[in-house]
CSV table of C-alpha atoms in Angstrom, one decimal:
chain,number,residue,atom,x,y,z
S,1,MET,CA,0.0,0.3,-0.3
S,2,PRO,CA,1.1,3.3,0.4
S,3,GLN,CA,5.2,3.3,1.2
S,4,LEU,CA,7.2,4.7,-1.0
S,5,ARG,CA,10.0,2.1,-2.3
S,6,VAL,CA,13.5,3.6,-3.3
S,7,CYS,CA,12.4,3.5,-6.8
S,8,GLU,CA,9.2,5.2,-6.2
S,9,HIS,CA,11.0,7.5,-4.8
S,10,GLU,CA,13.4,8.5,-7.4
S,11,CYS,CA,11.1,8.5,-9.4
S,12,TRP,CA,8.9,11.5,-7.4
S,13,ARG,CA,12.5,13.1,-7.0
S,14,ALA,CA,12.8,12.6,-11.1
S,15,VAL,CA,9.8,14.5,-11.5
S,16,TYR,CA,10.2,17.5,-9.6
S,17,CYS,CA,13.7,18.3,-11.0
S,18,GLY,CA,12.7,17.7,-14.4
S,19,LEU,CA,9.7,19.8,-13.9
S,20,CYS,CA,11.8,22.6,-12.5
S,21,LYS,CA,14.2,22.4,-15.6
S,22,CYS,CA,11.0,22.5,-17.8
S,23,MET,CA,9.7,25.4,-16.1
S,24,GLY,CA,13.0,27.2,-16.7
S,25,ARG,CA,13.3,26.4,-20.7
S,26,HIS,CA,9.5,25.5,-21.2
S,27,VAL,CA,8.0,29.0,-19.9
S,28,CYS,CA,10.7,31.2,-19.1
S,29,ALA,CA,14.4,31.3,-17.1
S,30,ASP,CA,12.9,32.5,-13.6
S,31,SER,CA,9.3,30.6,-13.2
S,32,ALA,CA,11.4,28.1,-11.9
S,33,LEU,CA,11.1,30.0,-8.4
S,34,ALA,CA,7.7,29.0,-9.1
S,35,LEU,CA,8.2,25.6,-8.9
S,36,SER,CA,5.4,23.8,-6.1
S,37,TYR,CA,4.7,20.2,-5.2
S,38,ASP,CA,1.5,21.0,-6.9
S,39,ALA,CA,2.9,21.0,-9.9
S,40,ALA,CA,4.5,17.9,-9.3
S,41,PHE,CA,1.5,16.3,-8.3
S,42,LEU,CA,0.0,17.5,-11.4
S,43,ALA,CA,2.4,16.2,-13.5
S,44,LEU,CA,2.5,12.3,-11.9
S,45,VAL,CA,-1.3,12.7,-12.7
S,46,ARG,CA,-0.8,13.7,-16.0
S,47,LEU,CA,1.8,11.1,-16.3
S,48,ALA,CA,-0.6,8.6,-15.3
S,49,ALA,CA,-3.3,9.4,-17.3
S,50,THR,CA,-1.2,10.0,-20.5
S,51,GLY,CA,0.8,7.2,-20.2
S,52,GLU,CA,3.3,8.5,-22.5
S,53,LYS,CA,6.8,7.0,-22.5
S,54,THR,CA,9.8,8.8,-20.0
S,55,GLU,CA,13.2,9.1,-19.9
S,56,ILE,CA,15.1,9.8,-17.0
S,57,SER,CA,18.9,10.5,-17.2
S,58,ALA,CA,21.6,11.7,-13.9
S,59,ARG,CA,22.3,15.1,-14.3
S,60,ARG,CA,23.8,18.3,-12.8
S,61,CYS,CA,21.9,21.7,-12.2
S,62,ILE,CA,22.2,25.1,-10.5
S,63,LEU,CA,21.7,23.8,-6.9
S,64,HIS,CA,23.5,20.9,-7.6
S,65,PRO,CA,26.5,21.3,-9.3
S,66,THR,CA,28.9,18.5,-7.1
S,67,LYS,CA,26.5,16.0,-7.3
S,68,LYS,CA,24.3,14.6,-10.4
S,69,ARG,CA,20.2,14.0,-10.0
S,70,LEU,CA,17.9,11.9,-11.8
S,71,VAL,CA,16.2,14.8,-13.5
S,72,MET,CA,12.5,12.7,-16.1
S,73,GLU,CA,13.2,14.8,-19.5
S,74,PRO,CA,10.9,17.3,-21.4
S,75,ASN,CA,7.4,15.3,-22.1
S,76,ASP,CA,4.1,17.0,-22.6
S,77,SER,CA,3.1,16.1,-18.8
S,78,LEU,CA,5.8,17.9,-17.6
S,79,ARG,CA,5.5,21.2,-20.1
S,80,PHE,CA,2.0,21.0,-19.5
S,81,SER,CA,2.4,21.3,-15.7
S,82,ALA,CA,5.1,23.7,-16.1
S,83,SER,CA,2.6,26.0,-17.9
S,84,VAL,CA,-0.1,25.6,-14.7
S,85,GLY,CA,2.7,25.8,-12.9
S,86,ALA,CA,3.1,29.6,-13.6
S,87,LEU,CA,-0.5,30.2,-14.0
S,88,LEU,CA,-1.6,29.0,-10.8
S,89,ALA,CA,2.0,31.5,-9.0
S,90,TYR,CA,-0.3,34.1,-11.2
S,91,HIS,CA,-2.8,33.4,-9.4
S,92,LYS,CA,-1.9,33.0,-5.8
S,93,ILE,CA,0.2,36.3,-6.3
S,94,ALA,CA,-3.5,38.0,-7.0
S,95,ASP,CA,-5.2,36.6,-4.7
S,96,ASP,CA,-2.6,37.2,-1.8
S,97,PHE,CA,-2.9,40.9,-3.1
S,98,SER,CA,-6.9,41.4,-3.4
S,99,ASP,CA,-6.2,39.9,0.0
S,100,GLU,CA,-3.9,42.0,1.3
S,101,ARG,CA,-2.3,45.2,-0.4
S,102,THR,CA,1.2,45.3,0.0
S,103,LEU,CA,3.8,46.7,-1.7
S,104,PHE,CA,5.4,43.5,-1.8
S,105,ARG,CA,2.2,42.0,-3.4
S,106,LEU,CA,2.2,44.6,-5.4
S,107,LEU,CA,5.6,44.8,-6.5
S,108,LEU,CA,5.3,41.0,-7.8
S,109,LEU,CA,2.3,41.6,-9.9
S,110,PRO,CA,3.6,42.6,-12.7
S,111,GLU,CA,6.3,39.4,-12.3
S,112,ALA,CA,3.2,37.2,-11.7
S,113,LYS,CA,1.3,38.7,-14.9
S,114,ARG,CA,4.5,37.8,-16.7
S,115,LEU,CA,4.0,33.6,-15.8
S,116,ARG,CA,0.4,33.9,-16.5
S,117,ARG,CA,1.6,35.4,-20.6
S,118,LYS,CA,4.2,32.8,-20.8
S,119,ALA,CA,2.4,29.9,-19.3
S,120,GLY,CA,0.6,29.8,-22.7
S,121,LEU,CA,-2.5,28.6,-21.4
S,122,SER,CA,-5.2,31.4,-22.5
S,123,GLU,CA,-7.8,28.4,-23.3
S,124,LEU,CA,-7.8,27.3,-19.7
S,125,ASP,CA,-6.8,30.3,-17.8
S,126,ALA,CA,-9.7,31.7,-19.4
S,127,ILE,CA,-11.7,28.7,-17.6
S,128,VAL,CA,-10.3,28.7,-14.3
S,129,THR,CA,-10.6,32.4,-14.3
S,130,GLU,CA,-13.7,32.1,-14.7
S,131,ARG,CA,-13.9,29.8,-12.5
S,132,LEU,CA,-12.3,31.4,-9.6
S,133,GLY,CA,-14.3,34.8,-10.3
S,134,ALA,CA,-17.2,32.0,-9.2
S,135,LEU,CA,-15.9,31.1,-5.7
S,136,TYR,CA,-14.9,34.0,-4.9
S,137,GLU,CA,-18.2,35.6,-5.4
S,138,ALA,CA,-20.7,33.2,-3.4
S,139,GLU,CA,-17.3,34.1,-0.9
S,140,ARG,CA,-18.1,37.5,-1.4
S,141,VAL,CA,-22.4,36.6,-1.0
S,142,ALA,CA,-21.5,34.2,1.6
S,143,GLN,CA,-19.8,36.9,3.7
S,144,LYS,CA,-22.4,39.7,2.6
S,145,GLU,CA,-25.2,37.2,4.6
S,146,HIS,CA,-23.0,36.2,7.2
S,147,GLY,CA,-23.8,32.2,6.6
S,148,ALA,CA,-21.6,30.1,4.1
S,149,SER,CA,-22.8,26.0,2.9
S,150,LEU,CA,-18.6,24.3,3.1
S,151,ASP,CA,-19.5,22.1,0.5
S,152,LYS,CA,-21.2,24.2,-1.7
S,153,LEU,CA,-17.8,26.8,-1.6
S,154,ALA,CA,-15.7,23.7,-2.0
S,155,GLU,CA,-17.5,22.5,-4.6
S,156,LEU,CA,-16.7,25.7,-6.7
S,157,ALA,CA,-12.4,25.0,-5.6
S,158,GLY,CA,-13.1,21.8,-7.0
S,159,ALA,CA,-14.7,22.6,-10.0
S,160,ALA,CA,-11.7,25.7,-10.8
S,161,LEU,CA,-9.3,22.4,-10.5
S,162,SER,CA,-10.5,20.1,-12.1
S,163,PRO,CA,-10.7,21.2,-15.9
S,164,ILE,CA,-6.8,21.9,-15.5
S,165,PHE,CA,-6.4,17.9,-14.7
S,166,ALA,CA,-8.6,16.7,-17.3
S,167,TYR,CA,-7.6,19.0,-19.8
S,168,ARG,CA,-7.4,17.5,-23.6
S,169,LEU,CA,-7.6,14.4,-22.2
S,170,GLU,CA,-10.6,12.1,-23.7
S,171,GLY,CA,-13.1,8.9,-22.2
S,172,SER,CA,-12.6,8.0,-19.3
S,173,ALA,CA,-9.5,9.4,-18.2
S,174,ALA,CA,-11.0,12.9,-19.1
S,175,ARG,CA,-13.8,11.9,-16.3
S,176,VAL,CA,-11.2,10.6,-13.8
S,177,THR,CA,-8.9,13.1,-13.6
S,178,ALA,CA,-11.8,15.4,-13.6
S,179,GLU,CA,-13.1,13.8,-10.5
S,180,LEU,CA,-9.3,13.1,-8.8
S,181,GLY,CA,-8.8,16.9,-9.9
S,182,ARG,CA,-12.8,18.6,-8.4
S,183,ARG,CA,-12.0,16.0,-5.0
S,184,VAL,CA,-8.2,17.2,-4.3
S,185,GLY,CA,-9.5,20.7,-4.9
S,186,ARG,CA,-12.9,20.2,-2.4
S,187,TRP,CA,-9.7,19.2,-0.4
S,188,VAL,CA,-7.5,21.6,-0.6
S,189,TYR,CA,-10.2,24.3,0.3
S,190,ILE,CA,-11.2,22.7,3.4
S,191,ALA,CA,-7.8,22.1,4.1
S,192,ASP,CA,-7.3,25.8,3.6
S,193,ALA,CA,-10.6,26.8,5.7
S,194,ALA,CA,-9.1,25.5,8.8
S,195,HIS,CA,-5.7,26.4,8.5
S,196,ASP,CA,-7.1,30.4,8.0
S,197,LEU,CA,-9.8,30.1,10.6
S,198,GLU,CA,-7.9,31.8,13.6
S,199,LYS,CA,-6.2,34.3,11.3
S,200,ASP,CA,-9.4,34.5,9.1
S,201,PHE,CA,-10.9,35.1,12.9
S,202,ARG,CA,-8.5,37.8,13.7
S,203,LYS,CA,-8.1,39.8,10.9
S,204,LYS,CA,-11.9,39.9,10.3
S,205,ARG,CA,-11.7,38.3,7.3
S,206,PHE,CA,-13.9,35.8,5.6
S,207,ASN,CA,-13.9,32.0,6.1
S,208,PRO,CA,-16.3,29.1,5.7
S,209,PHE,CA,-16.0,28.0,9.3
S,210,LEU,CA,-16.2,31.1,10.7
S,211,PHE,CA,-19.7,31.7,10.9
S,212,GLY,CA,-20.3,28.1,12.7
S,213,ALA,CA,-17.5,28.8,14.8
S,214,ALA,CA,-18.2,32.7,15.9
S,215,GLN,CA,-21.6,31.1,17.2
S,216,GLU,CA,-20.4,28.4,19.1
S,217,ASN,CA,-17.7,30.2,20.0
S,218,PRO,CA,-17.5,33.9,20.4
S,219,GLU,CA,-14.1,33.6,22.4
S,220,GLY,CA,-11.8,33.1,19.5
S,221,GLY,CA,-11.8,31.4,16.2
S,222,LYS,CA,-11.8,27.7,17.2
S,223,LEU,CA,-13.8,25.2,15.3
S,224,SER,CA,-16.0,23.8,17.6
S,225,ALA,CA,-16.1,20.2,18.6
S,226,ALA,CA,-18.9,18.7,15.9
S,227,ASP,CA,-18.0,21.0,13.2
S,228,ARG,CA,-14.0,19.4,13.9
S,229,GLU,CA,-16.0,16.5,13.9
S,230,ALA,CA,-17.5,16.2,10.8
S,231,ALA,CA,-14.6,18.2,8.6
S,232,ILE,CA,-12.1,15.5,9.8
S,233,ALA,CA,-15.0,13.0,8.5
S,234,ALA,CA,-16.1,15.0,5.3
S,235,MET,CA,-11.7,15.4,4.6
S,236,ALA,CA,-11.3,11.7,5.0
S,237,LEU,CA,-14.2,10.8,2.7
S,238,GLU,CA,-12.5,13.5,0.1
S,239,ARG,CA,-9.6,11.5,0.3
S,240,ARG,CA,-11.7,8.3,0.1
S,241,ALA,CA,-13.1,10.0,-3.3
S,242,ALA,CA,-9.2,11.0,-4.6
S,243,GLU,CA,-8.1,7.2,-4.2
S,244,ALA,CA,-11.1,5.6,-5.8
S,245,ALA,CA,-10.8,7.9,-8.9
S,246,ILE,CA,-6.8,7.2,-8.8
S,247,ASN,CA,-7.6,3.4,-8.7
S,248,LEU,CA,-9.4,4.3,-11.9
S,249,ILE,CA,-6.6,5.7,-13.8
S,250,GLU,CA,-5.5,3.2,-16.2
S,251,CYS,CA,-1.7,3.0,-15.9
S,252,ALA,CA,1.2,0.5,-17.0
S,253,ASP,CA,3.6,1.8,-14.2
S,254,ALA,CA,2.1,1.0,-11.1
S,255,GLY,CA,5.3,3.0,-9.2
S,256,ILE,CA,3.4,5.8,-10.6
S,257,ILE,CA,-0.1,5.1,-8.7
S,258,SER,CA,2.1,4.5,-5.9
S,259,ILE,CA,3.3,7.7,-5.2
S,260,LEU,CA,0.1,9.4,-6.2
S,261,ARG,CA,-1.7,7.1,-3.7
S,262,ASN,CA,0.8,7.8,-0.8
S,263,ILE,CA,0.3,11.6,-1.1
S,264,ILE,CA,-3.4,11.1,-0.7
S,265,THR,CA,-3.5,8.4,1.9
S,266,LEU,CA,-0.3,9.3,3.7
S,267,GLY,CA,0.2,12.4,2.7
S,268,MET,CA,-3.1,14.3,2.7
S,269,GLY,CA,-4.1,12.4,6.3
S,270,SER,CA,-0.5,13.6,8.0
S,271,VAL,CA,-1.7,17.3,6.8
S,272,GLU,CA,-5.5,16.4,8.6
S,273,GLU,CA,-4.1,15.3,11.8
S,274,LYS,CA,-2.1,18.2,12.0
S,275,LEU,CA,-4.7,21.0,10.6
S,276,LEU,CA,-7.7,19.0,13.0
S,277,GLY,CA,-6.6,16.5,15.1
S,278,SER,CA,-7.6,13.0,15.3
S,279,SER,CA,-11.6,12.2,15.6
S,280,GLY,CA,-12.6,11.5,18.7
S,281,ALA,CA,-9.8,13.7,19.6
U,1,MET,CA,-50.0,19.3,27.6
U,2,LYS,CA,-47.8,22.3,28.9
U,3,ASP,CA,-47.8,25.4,26.2
U,4,PRO,CA,-45.2,25.3,24.0
U,5,TYR,CA,-44.6,28.2,24.5
U,6,LYS,CA,-43.5,28.1,28.4
U,7,VAL,CA,-41.6,24.7,27.3
U,8,LEU,CA,-39.5,26.4,25.2
U,9,GLY,CA,-39.0,29.7,27.4
U,10,VAL,CA,-40.3,32.0,25.1
U,11,SER,CA,-42.9,34.9,25.0
U,12,ARG,CA,-45.6,34.3,22.4
U,13,ASP,CA,-44.4,37.7,20.7
U,14,ALA,CA,-41.0,35.8,20.5
U,15,THR,CA,-39.9,36.2,16.8
U,16,ASP,CA,-39.0,32.9,14.5
U,17,GLU,CA,-35.4,33.6,15.3
U,18,GLU,CA,-35.6,34.0,18.6
U,19,ILE,CA,-38.0,30.6,18.7
U,20,LYS,CA,-35.8,28.9,16.8
U,21,LYS,CA,-32.5,30.1,18.9
U,22,ALA,CA,-34.4,29.7,22.0
U,23,TYR,CA,-35.1,25.7,20.9
U,24,TYR,CA,-31.6,25.4,19.3
U,25,GLU,CA,-30.0,26.1,23.2
U,26,LEU,CA,-32.2,24.0,25.1
U,27,ALA,CA,-31.6,21.1,22.2
U,28,ARG,CA,-28.2,21.6,22.8
U,29,LYS,CA,-28.5,21.5,26.8
U,30,TYR,CA,-30.6,18.7,26.9
U,31,HIS,CA,-29.5,16.5,24.0
U,32,PRO,CA,-29.2,12.3,24.8
U,33,ASP,CA,-25.4,12.3,23.7
U,34,ASN,CA,-24.8,14.7,27.0
U,35,TYR,CA,-26.1,12.1,29.5
U,36,GLN,CA,-25.3,8.3,28.1
U,37,ASP,CA,-23.5,7.2,30.8
U,38,SER,CA,-25.5,9.0,32.7
U,39,PRO,CA,-28.8,7.5,35.8
U,40,LEU,CA,-30.4,10.1,34.0
U,41,PHE,CA,-30.8,9.4,30.8
U,42,ASP,CA,-34.6,8.5,30.3
U,43,LEU,CA,-35.7,11.5,32.2
U,44,VAL,CA,-33.7,13.5,29.6
U,45,GLU,CA,-35.0,12.0,26.8
U,46,GLU,CA,-38.7,13.0,28.2
U,47,LYS,CA,-37.2,16.4,27.9
U,48,MET,CA,-36.4,16.5,24.7
U,49,LYS,CA,-39.5,14.7,23.2
U,50,GLU,CA,-41.4,17.1,24.9
U,51,ILE,CA,-39.1,20.1,24.1
U,52,ASN,CA,-39.4,18.9,20.3
U,53,GLU,CA,-42.8,19.0,20.8
U,54,ALA,CA,-43.3,22.1,21.7
U,55,TYR,CA,-40.9,23.4,18.5
U,56,GLU,CA,-42.9,21.6,15.8
U,57,GLN,CA,-46.3,22.6,18.0
U,58,ILE,CA,-44.7,26.8,17.3
U,59,ARG,CA,-44.2,26.0,13.6
U,60,ARG,CA,-46.7,24.1,12.5
U,61,GLU,CA,-49.5,27.1,14.0
U,62,ARG,CA,-47.2,29.4,12.9
U,63,ALA,CA,-47.1,28.5,9.4
U,64,SER,CA,-50.7,27.4,8.6
U,65,GLY,CA,-51.7,30.8,11.3
U,66,GLU,CA,-53.4,29.1,13.3
U,67,LYS,CA,-54.2,30.7,16.6
U,68,PRO,CA,-51.6,28.7,19.7
U,69,GLY,CA,-52.9,26.3,21.5
U,70,SER,CA,-56.1,25.4,19.2
U,71,SER,CA,-54.7,22.3,18.1
U,72,GLY,CA,-55.2,19.6,20.5
U,73,SER,CA,-52.5,17.0,19.8
U,74,TYR,CA,-48.9,17.2,19.6
U,75,ARG,CA,-47.2,15.2,16.3
U,76,ALA,CA,-43.6,14.8,15.3
U,77,SER,CA,-43.2,17.0,11.8
U,78,SER,CA,-42.3,13.7,10.1
U,79,GLN,CA,-45.8,12.5,10.8
U,80,GLU,CA,-47.4,15.9,9.9
U,81,TYR,CA,-45.3,16.0,5.9
U,82,SER,CA,-44.9,12.5,5.1
U,83,PRO,CA,-46.7,12.4,1.9
U,84,ILE,CA,-44.7,14.7,0.6
U,85,TYR,CA,-41.5,13.1,2.5
U,86,ALA,CA,-42.6,9.5,1.5
U,87,GLU,CA,-42.8,11.0,-2.0
U,88,ILE,CA,-38.7,12.5,-1.8
U,89,ARG,CA,-37.9,9.2,-0.5
U,90,ARG,CA,-38.9,7.8,-3.0
U,91,ARG,CA,-37.4,9.6,-5.4
U,92,ILE,CA,-34.3,8.8,-3.8
U,93,ASN,CA,-34.7,5.3,-3.7
U,94,ALA,CA,-35.1,5.3,-6.8
U,95,GLY,CA,-31.7,7.3,-7.6
U,96,ASP,CA,-33.7,10.2,-8.6
U,97,PHE,CA,-32.0,13.1,-6.3
U,98,ILE,CA,-32.4,16.1,-8.8
U,99,THR,CA,-36.1,16.2,-7.9
U,100,ALA,CA,-35.5,15.2,-4.6
U,101,GLU,CA,-33.6,17.9,-3.5
U,102,ALA,CA,-35.6,20.0,-5.5
U,103,MET,CA,-39.2,19.0,-3.6
U,104,LEU,CA,-37.4,19.8,-0.2
U,105,ASN,CA,-35.7,22.8,-1.6
U,106,GLU,CA,-39.3,24.2,-2.3
U,107,ILE,CA,-40.5,23.0,1.3
U,108,PRO,CA,-40.9,26.3,2.8
U,109,ASP,CA,-38.4,27.2,5.7
U,110,GLY,CA,-41.0,27.5,8.6
U,111,GLU,CA,-41.8,23.6,7.7
U,112,ARG,CA,-38.6,21.9,7.9
U,113,GLY,CA,-38.9,19.5,10.7
U,114,ALA,CA,-36.3,16.8,11.7
U,115,GLU,CA,-36.9,14.6,8.6
U,116,TRP,CA,-36.6,17.3,6.4
U,117,HIS,CA,-33.3,17.5,7.7
U,118,PHE,CA,-32.1,13.7,7.3
U,119,LEU,CA,-33.5,13.9,3.6
U,120,ARG,CA,-31.5,16.8,2.5
U,121,GLY,CA,-28.3,14.7,4.2
U,122,CYS,CA,-29.2,11.6,2.2
U,123,VAL,CA,-29.2,13.9,-1.4
U,124,LEU,CA,-26.3,15.7,-0.1
U,125,THR,CA,-24.5,12.5,0.9
U,126,GLN,CA,-25.1,11.4,-2.2
U,127,LYS,CA,-23.7,14.5,-4.1
U,128,GLY,CA,-20.1,14.1,-2.7
U,129,TRP,CA,-21.5,17.0,-0.1
U,130,TYR,CA,-19.8,15.3,3.7
U,131,TYR,CA,-19.7,18.0,5.6
U,132,ASP,CA,-23.1,19.9,4.6
U,133,ALA,CA,-24.5,16.1,4.8
U,134,GLN,CA,-23.5,15.2,8.6
U,135,LYS,CA,-24.6,18.6,9.6
U,136,GLU,CA,-28.5,17.9,8.4
U,137,PHE,CA,-27.8,14.6,9.8
U,138,GLU,CA,-27.3,16.3,13.3
U,139,SER,CA,-29.8,18.8,12.6
U,140,ALA,CA,-32.4,15.9,12.0
U,141,CYS,CA,-30.9,13.8,15.4
U,142,TYR,CA,-31.0,17.5,17.8
U,143,MET,CA,-34.9,17.7,16.4
U,144,ASP,CA,-35.5,14.2,17.1
U,145,PRO,CA,-33.5,12.6,18.9
U,146,GLY,CA,-35.1,9.5,19.5
U,147,ASN,CA,-35.1,8.9,16.0
U,148,THR,CA,-32.2,5.8,15.0
U,149,GLU,CA,-32.7,6.3,11.2
U,150,TYR,CA,-31.5,9.4,11.6
U,151,ARG,CA,-28.6,9.2,14.3
U,152,THR,CA,-27.7,6.1,12.0
U,153,ALA,CA,-27.3,8.4,9.3
U,154,LEU,CA,-24.1,10.0,10.7
U,155,ASN,CA,-22.6,7.6,12.1
U,156,ASN,CA,-22.5,5.8,8.7
U,157,ILE,CA,-20.5,8.7,7.4
U,158,ARG,CA,-18.4,9.2,10.8
U,159,ASN,CA,-18.0,5.3,10.8
U,160,SER,CA,-17.3,5.1,7.0
U,161,ALA,CA,-14.3,8.2,7.6
U,162,ALA,CA,-12.9,6.4,11.3
U,163,ALA,CA,-12.5,3.1,8.7
U,164,TYR,CA,-10.9,4.7,6.0
U,165,ASN,CA,-8.2,6.2,8.5
U,166,ARG,CA,-8.4,3.1,9.5
U,167,THR,CA,-6.7,1.4,6.8
U,168,TYR,CA,-4.8,3.4,5.2
U,169,ARG,CA,-2.9,4.0,8.8
U,170,THR,CA,-2.1,0.9,9.9
U,171,ASP,CA,-1.5,-0.3,6.1
U,172,THR,CA,1.5,2.6,6.6
U,173,PHE,CA,2.3,3.1,10.0
U,174,GLY,CA,2.0,-0.8,10.8
U,175,GLY,CA,4.1,-1.8,7.8
U,176,GLY,CA,7.0,0.1,9.0
U,177,ILE,CA,7.7,3.8,7.1
U,178,SER,CA,10.5,4.9,7.0
U,179,VAL,CA,11.6,9.0,7.4
U,180,CYS,CA,11.6,9.6,3.8
U,181,ASP,CA,8.7,8.7,3.1
U,182,ALA,CA,6.7,10.4,5.8
U,183,CYS,CA,8.9,13.5,4.8
U,184,THR,CA,7.8,13.2,0.8
U,185,ALA,CA,4.3,13.0,1.2
U,186,LEU,CA,4.0,15.3,3.9
U,187,LEU,CA,5.7,18.3,1.3
U,188,CYS,CA,4.0,16.5,-1.7
U,189,ALA,CA,-0.1,17.9,1.0
U,190,ASP,CA,1.7,20.8,1.7
U,191,CYS,CA,1.8,21.9,-1.6
U,192,LEU,CA,-1.1,20.9,-2.8
U,193,CYS,CA,-2.4,23.8,0.6
U,194,GLU,CA,0.2,26.1,-1.3
U,195,CYS,CA,-2.4,26.0,-4.5
U,196,CYS,CA,-5.0,28.1,-2.3
U,197,GLY,CA,-2.8,30.5,-0.1
U,198,SER,CA,-1.7,28.6,2.8
U,199,ASP,CA,1.4,26.8,4.1
U,200,LEU,CA,1.3,24.2,6.1
U,201,ILE,CA,5.2,23.4,6.2
U,202,SER,CA,6.7,27.0,6.6
U,203,CYS,CA,10.0,26.4,5.9
U,204,CYS,CA,9.0,25.6,2.4
């Protein structure tokens, strides 16, 4: 089950380093600074769903000049994930700026816009921008009406991530990856809400948990026992649905599937415990 | 039979919101879950029944414009609206969740009893909206604590999640995981949250 063997760990590292190189070459030189594990996760999903052939070689890089590292050679999945990494970096910086307008974030904006342009995924970007816009609008309405359905908002977040995972795939691969993207997007939204709860309460910012939490505990932004229990169960079931989707990916490389399952079950499960503790604790 | 307004401790001029608030406060206070190991469990069950009946009676009277106290008996909402709910249940059992949800949405706010929340929870579970589904099942259990169907539905969700967590914990930690594996997995999950603006591992 979800344990990384040495070869799987090497594959994961090769994908990560390959993605870093790919961002530098395919997007723009400084885009590698926006390298993130979420783009690497996406690369693994795309590699599994497309089944394209991969090639791994040992190379040096500027960060590791003395020792050669395993690097996946550029392929369609890596190139696409590199572009998405740049695109997501733009959306993150733009969102951070709209949350809190600091000078530092203002200075980052032109670079973020350049990354977006260089990503060259205008068609996909239009869809993601529209769906993120729907999410932000729903949050604004929820804040105004002082009430929010966590799942309704999480669904909008999942809907924004879903087309990225399924981009230009067809048939069952498109359906399975869309569902995986939806589930991961929903899980991330709930995790993010739980993570930011205290900070949002302090700064009087919107948080989907806050309405319920503030009612239960006016002292501060803490989840009530019932909300915490419900969040723990909901997040575990999101992961179960994500793992079910992974199980349906027809992929000859069992190692990639094993890495993906490891992230969903062990990695994301650990994050849940860190955020919310164990059930019944 | 006791005056329902006195049971809830509100005046007859109280707004619907005040009545709802009073009801939830009492329901929380006397919920049987707080008395599971108490010898007073049977008393608290009686108390909850009284509170539920009072709440349902007031809501029914207000929804129909009935004068307070004109009804001779108190019935649970599940019995009161059973023809509609029976049809919604039939739709859910047939897998027609869209129609079931539309029918539930058409029921006015003031007439939404325990069974409404339970059935909505069933629809949301099917949609995979597990958090909201649990909240609906919780509401149903608060309103009708003695109903085993509602309690079972809530427990089923919680038990499914617990069983899933147990599976991978047993398979991974029990099987001997390396530090490297755990770190890699944590880092992967950390980044998934970073794409939404948070940071679970601040140093990376």
